[in-house]
mmCIF file of C-alpha atoms in Angstrom:
data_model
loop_
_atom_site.group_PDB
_atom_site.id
_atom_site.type_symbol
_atom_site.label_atom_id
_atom_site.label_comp_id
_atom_site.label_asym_id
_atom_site.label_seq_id
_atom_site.Cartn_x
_atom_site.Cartn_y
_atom_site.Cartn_z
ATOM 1 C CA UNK A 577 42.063 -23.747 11.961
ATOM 2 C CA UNK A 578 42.096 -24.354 8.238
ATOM 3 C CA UNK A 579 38.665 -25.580 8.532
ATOM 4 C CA UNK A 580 37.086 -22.526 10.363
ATOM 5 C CA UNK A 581 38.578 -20.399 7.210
ATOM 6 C CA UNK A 582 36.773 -22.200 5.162
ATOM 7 C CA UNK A 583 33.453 -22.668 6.555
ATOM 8 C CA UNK A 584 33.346 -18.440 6.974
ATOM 9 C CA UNK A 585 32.118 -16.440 4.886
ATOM 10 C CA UNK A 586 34.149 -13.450 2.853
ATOM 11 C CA UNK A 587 33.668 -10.536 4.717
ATOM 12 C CA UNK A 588 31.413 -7.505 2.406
ATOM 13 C CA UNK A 589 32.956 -4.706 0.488
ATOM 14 C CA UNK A 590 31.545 -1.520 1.443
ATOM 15 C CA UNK A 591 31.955 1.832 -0.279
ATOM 16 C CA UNK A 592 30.260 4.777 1.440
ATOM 17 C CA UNK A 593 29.068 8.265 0.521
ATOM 18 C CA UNK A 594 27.109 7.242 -2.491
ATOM 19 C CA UNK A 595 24.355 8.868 -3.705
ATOM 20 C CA UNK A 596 21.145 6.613 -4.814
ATOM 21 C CA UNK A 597 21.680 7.439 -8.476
ATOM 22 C CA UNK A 598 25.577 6.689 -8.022
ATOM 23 C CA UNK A 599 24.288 3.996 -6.545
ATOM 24 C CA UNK A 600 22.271 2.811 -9.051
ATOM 25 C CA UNK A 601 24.770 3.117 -11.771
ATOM 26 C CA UNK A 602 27.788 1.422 -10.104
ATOM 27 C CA UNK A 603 24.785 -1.253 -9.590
ATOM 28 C CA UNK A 604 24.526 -1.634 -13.687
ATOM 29 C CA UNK A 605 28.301 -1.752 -13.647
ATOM 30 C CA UNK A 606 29.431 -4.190 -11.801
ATOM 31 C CA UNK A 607 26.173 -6.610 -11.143
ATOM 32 C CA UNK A 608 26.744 -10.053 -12.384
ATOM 33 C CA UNK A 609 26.153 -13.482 -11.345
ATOM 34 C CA UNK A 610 28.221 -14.259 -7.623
ATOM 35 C CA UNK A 611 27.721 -10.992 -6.467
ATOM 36 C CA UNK A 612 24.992 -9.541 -4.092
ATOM 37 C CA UNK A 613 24.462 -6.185 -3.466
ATOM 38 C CA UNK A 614 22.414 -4.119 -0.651
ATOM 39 C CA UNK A 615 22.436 -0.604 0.044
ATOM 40 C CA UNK A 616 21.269 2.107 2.738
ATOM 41 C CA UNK A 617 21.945 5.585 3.459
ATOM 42 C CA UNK A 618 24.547 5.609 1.070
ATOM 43 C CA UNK A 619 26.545 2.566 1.893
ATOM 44 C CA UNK A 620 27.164 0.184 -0.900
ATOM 45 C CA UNK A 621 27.711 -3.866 0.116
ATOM 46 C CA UNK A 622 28.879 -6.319 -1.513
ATOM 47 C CA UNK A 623 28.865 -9.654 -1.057
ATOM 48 C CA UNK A 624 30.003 -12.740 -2.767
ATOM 49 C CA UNK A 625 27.179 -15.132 -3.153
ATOM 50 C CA UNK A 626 26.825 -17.491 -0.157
ATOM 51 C CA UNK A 627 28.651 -20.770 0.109
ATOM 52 C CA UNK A 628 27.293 -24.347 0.693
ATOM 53 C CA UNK A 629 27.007 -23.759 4.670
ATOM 54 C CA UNK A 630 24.791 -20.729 4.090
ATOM 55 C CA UNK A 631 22.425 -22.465 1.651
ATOM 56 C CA UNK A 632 21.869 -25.222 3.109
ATOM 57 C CA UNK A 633 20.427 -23.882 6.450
ATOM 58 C CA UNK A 634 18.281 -21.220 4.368
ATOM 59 C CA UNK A 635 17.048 -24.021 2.275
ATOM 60 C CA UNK A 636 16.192 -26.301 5.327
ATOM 61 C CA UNK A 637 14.680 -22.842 7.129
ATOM 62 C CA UNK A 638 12.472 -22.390 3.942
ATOM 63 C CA UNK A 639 11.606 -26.114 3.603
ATOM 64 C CA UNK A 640 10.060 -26.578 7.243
ATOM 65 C CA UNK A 641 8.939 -23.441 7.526
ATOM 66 C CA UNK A 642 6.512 -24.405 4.051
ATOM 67 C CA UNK A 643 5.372 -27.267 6.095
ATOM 68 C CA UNK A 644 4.413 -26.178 8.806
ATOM 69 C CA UNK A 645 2.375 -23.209 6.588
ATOM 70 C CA UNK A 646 0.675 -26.026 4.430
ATOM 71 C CA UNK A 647 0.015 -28.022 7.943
ATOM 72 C CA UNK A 648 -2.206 -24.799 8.879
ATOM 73 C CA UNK A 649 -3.572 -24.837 5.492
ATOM 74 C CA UNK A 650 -2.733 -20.962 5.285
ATOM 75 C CA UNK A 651 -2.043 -19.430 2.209
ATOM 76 C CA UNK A 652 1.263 -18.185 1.346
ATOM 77 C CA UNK A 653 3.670 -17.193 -1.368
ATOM 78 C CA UNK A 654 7.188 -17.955 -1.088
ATOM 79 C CA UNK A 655 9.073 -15.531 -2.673
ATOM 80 C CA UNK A 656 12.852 -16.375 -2.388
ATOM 81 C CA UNK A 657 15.075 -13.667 -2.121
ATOM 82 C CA UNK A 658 13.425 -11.357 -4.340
ATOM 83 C CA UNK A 659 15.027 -7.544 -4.251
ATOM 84 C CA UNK A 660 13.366 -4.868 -2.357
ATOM 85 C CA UNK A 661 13.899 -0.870 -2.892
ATOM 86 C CA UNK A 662 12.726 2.222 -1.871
ATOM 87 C CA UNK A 663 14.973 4.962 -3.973
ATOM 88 C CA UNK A 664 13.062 7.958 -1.319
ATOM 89 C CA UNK A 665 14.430 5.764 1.779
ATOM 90 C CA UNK A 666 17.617 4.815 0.401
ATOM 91 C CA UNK A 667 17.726 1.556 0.996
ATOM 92 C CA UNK A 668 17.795 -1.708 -1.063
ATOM 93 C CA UNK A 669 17.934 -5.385 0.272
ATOM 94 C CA UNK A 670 17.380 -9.365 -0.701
ATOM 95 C CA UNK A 671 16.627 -11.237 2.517
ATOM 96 C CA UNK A 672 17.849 -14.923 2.000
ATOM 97 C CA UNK A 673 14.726 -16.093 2.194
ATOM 98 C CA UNK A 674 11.053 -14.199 1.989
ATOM 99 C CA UNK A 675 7.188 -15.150 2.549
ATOM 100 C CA UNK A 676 3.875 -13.529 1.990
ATOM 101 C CA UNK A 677 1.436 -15.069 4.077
ATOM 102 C CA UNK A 678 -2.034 -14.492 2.710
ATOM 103 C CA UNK A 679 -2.963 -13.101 -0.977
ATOM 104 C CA UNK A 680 -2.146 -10.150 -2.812
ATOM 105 C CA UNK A 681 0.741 -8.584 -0.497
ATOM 106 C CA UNK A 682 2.410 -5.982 -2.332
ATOM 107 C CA UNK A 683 5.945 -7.278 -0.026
ATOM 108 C CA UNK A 684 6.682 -10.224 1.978
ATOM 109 C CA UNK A 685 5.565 -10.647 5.120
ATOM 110 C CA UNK A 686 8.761 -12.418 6.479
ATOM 111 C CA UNK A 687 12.531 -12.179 5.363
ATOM 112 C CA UNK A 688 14.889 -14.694 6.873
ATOM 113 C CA UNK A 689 18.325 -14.309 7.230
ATOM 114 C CA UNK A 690 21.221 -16.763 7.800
ATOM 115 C CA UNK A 691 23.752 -14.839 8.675
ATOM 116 C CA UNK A 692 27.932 -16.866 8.465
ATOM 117 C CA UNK A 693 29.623 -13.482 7.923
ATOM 118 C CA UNK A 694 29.495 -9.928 10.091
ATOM 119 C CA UNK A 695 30.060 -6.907 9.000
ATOM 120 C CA UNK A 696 27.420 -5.000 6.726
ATOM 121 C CA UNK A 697 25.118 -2.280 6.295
ATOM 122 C CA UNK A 698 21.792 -2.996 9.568
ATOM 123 C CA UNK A 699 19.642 -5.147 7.526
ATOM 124 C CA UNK A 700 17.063 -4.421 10.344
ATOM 125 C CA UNK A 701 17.312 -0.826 9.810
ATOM 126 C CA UNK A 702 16.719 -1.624 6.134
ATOM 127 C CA UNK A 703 13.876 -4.127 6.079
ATOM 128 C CA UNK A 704 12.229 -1.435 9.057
ATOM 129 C CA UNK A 705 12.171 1.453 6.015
ATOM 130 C CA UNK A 706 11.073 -1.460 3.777
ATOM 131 C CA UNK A 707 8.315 -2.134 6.391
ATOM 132 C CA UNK A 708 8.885 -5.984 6.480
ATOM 133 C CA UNK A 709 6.653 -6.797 9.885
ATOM 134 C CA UNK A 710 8.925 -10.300 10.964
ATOM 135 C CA UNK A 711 12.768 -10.928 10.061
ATOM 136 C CA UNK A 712 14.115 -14.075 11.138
ATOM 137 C CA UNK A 713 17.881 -14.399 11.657
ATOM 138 C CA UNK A 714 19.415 -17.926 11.935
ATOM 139 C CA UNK A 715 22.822 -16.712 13.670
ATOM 140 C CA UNK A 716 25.522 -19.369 15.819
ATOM 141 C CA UNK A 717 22.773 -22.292 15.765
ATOM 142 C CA UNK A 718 19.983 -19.301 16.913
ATOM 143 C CA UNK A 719 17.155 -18.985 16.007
ATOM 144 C CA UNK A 720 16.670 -14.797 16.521
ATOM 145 C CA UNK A 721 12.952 -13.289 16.192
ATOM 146 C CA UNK A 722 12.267 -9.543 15.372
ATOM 147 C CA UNK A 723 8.862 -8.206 15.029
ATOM 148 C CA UNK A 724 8.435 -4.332 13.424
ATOM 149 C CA UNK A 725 6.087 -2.199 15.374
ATOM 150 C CA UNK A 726 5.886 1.784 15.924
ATOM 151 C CA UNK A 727 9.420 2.082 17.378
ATOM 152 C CA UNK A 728 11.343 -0.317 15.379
ATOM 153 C CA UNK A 729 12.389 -3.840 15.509
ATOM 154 C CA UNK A 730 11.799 -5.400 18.556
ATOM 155 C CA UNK A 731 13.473 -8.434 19.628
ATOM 156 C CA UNK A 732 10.775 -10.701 20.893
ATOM 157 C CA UNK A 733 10.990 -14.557 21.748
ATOM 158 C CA UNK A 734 8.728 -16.109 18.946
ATOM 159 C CA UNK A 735 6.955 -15.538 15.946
ATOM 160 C CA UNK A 736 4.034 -12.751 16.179
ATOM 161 C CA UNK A 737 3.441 -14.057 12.504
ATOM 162 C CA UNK A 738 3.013 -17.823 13.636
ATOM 163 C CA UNK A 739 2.874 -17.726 17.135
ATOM 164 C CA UNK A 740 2.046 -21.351 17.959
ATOM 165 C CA UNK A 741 5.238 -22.282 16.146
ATOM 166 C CA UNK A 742 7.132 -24.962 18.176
ATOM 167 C CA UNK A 743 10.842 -22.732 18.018
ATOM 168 C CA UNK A 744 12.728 -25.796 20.073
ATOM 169 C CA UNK A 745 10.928 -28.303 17.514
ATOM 170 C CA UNK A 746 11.794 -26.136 14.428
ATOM 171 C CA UNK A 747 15.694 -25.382 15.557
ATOM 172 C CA UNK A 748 15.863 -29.260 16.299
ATOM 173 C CA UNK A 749 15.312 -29.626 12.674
ATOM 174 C CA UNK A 750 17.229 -27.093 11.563
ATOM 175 C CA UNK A 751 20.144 -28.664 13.199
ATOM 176 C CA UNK A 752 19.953 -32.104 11.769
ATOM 177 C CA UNK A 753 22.504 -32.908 9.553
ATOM 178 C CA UNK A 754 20.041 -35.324 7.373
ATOM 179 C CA UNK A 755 17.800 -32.955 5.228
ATOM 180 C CA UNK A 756 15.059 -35.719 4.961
ATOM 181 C CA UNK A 757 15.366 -36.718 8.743
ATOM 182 C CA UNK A 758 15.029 -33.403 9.266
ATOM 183 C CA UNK A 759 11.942 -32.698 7.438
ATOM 184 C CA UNK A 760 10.223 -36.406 9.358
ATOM 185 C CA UNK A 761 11.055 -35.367 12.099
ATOM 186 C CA UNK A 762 9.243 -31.903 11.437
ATOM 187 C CA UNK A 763 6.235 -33.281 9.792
ATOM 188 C CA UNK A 764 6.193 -35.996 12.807
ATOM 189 C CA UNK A 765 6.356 -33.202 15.922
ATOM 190 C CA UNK A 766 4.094 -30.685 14.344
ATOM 191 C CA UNK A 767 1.300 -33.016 13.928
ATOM 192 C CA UNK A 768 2.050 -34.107 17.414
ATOM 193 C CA UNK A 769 1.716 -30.722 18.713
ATOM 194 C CA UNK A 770 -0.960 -29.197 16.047
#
């Protein structure tokens, strides 16, 4: 029991019925290091900054999914979990992890997400009006894909982004408790398969 309360994540603050510019200023008021904060429609989140659980599986995430890019020589910028904001569609949002795949994107091509914690504003309904085409969510030991097309999200099995992407081979890795092991073992099954 004690252990499952540690391993989970604080839950978000959320404050509602916030204009963008009362947004924005509570932003300059109370952003500081430990502290993330999101917003859409006028919901304000906050979030304490993840713990080691949540890092760890967003840095392994991020570190196969570079080698497998580099394996098909394509180019890409990673590009972290840099802030995204549209003040006309009210919506702000860092993904834990982000990509552009080719050169000069003006916004990633892929956000991941590794999600320990519920609760929130819809981070697909905010990523959809910051037209992100692929989020990844890393969720219970799953690996979720959602592609953006004229509708929406839509949940779909694998990556339209990468589509010969070996998921069971990738979520194998993920799910190695050795980092380095991990990555091997990636390198190893990818040139197996590529």
């Amino acid at each position: 029991m004690i252990t499952t309360l540690i391993e989970r994540e604080a839950e978000p603050i959320l404050i509602s019925d916030l204009t963008w510019r009362e947004f924005k200023a509570v932003e300059q008021l109370i952003e500081r290091p430990g502290l993330r904060l999101s917003f859409l429609d006028g919901i304000l989140e906050i979030r304490k900054m993840p713990g080691k659980k949540h890092e760890t599986i967003k840095e392994r995430i991020g570190a196969l999914l570079e080698i497998y890019l580099e394996f098909l020589e394509l180019d890409f910028t990673p590009t972290g979990s840099v802030t995204l904001e549209s003040e006309s569609k009210k919506v702000k949002k860092e993904g834990d992890k982000s990509y552009e795949l080719g050169a000069n994107r003006k916004r990633p091509d892929l956000v991941i997400e590794v999600v320990v914690s519920s609760g929130g504003i819809d981070k697909l309904e905010a990523y959809k009006r910051l037209q992100i085409p692929e989020v990844w969510f890393w969720i219970n030991d799953e690996l979720l894909f959602y592609s953006l097309g004229k509708e929406g999200y839509e949940s779909v099995t694998k990556s339209q982004l990468l589509p010969n992407l070996d998921i069971a081979l990738l979520i194998g890795c993920i799910n190695i408790e050795n980092h380095a092991q991990a990555l091997r073992e990636f390198r190893a099954g990818i040139k197996i398969t590529g």
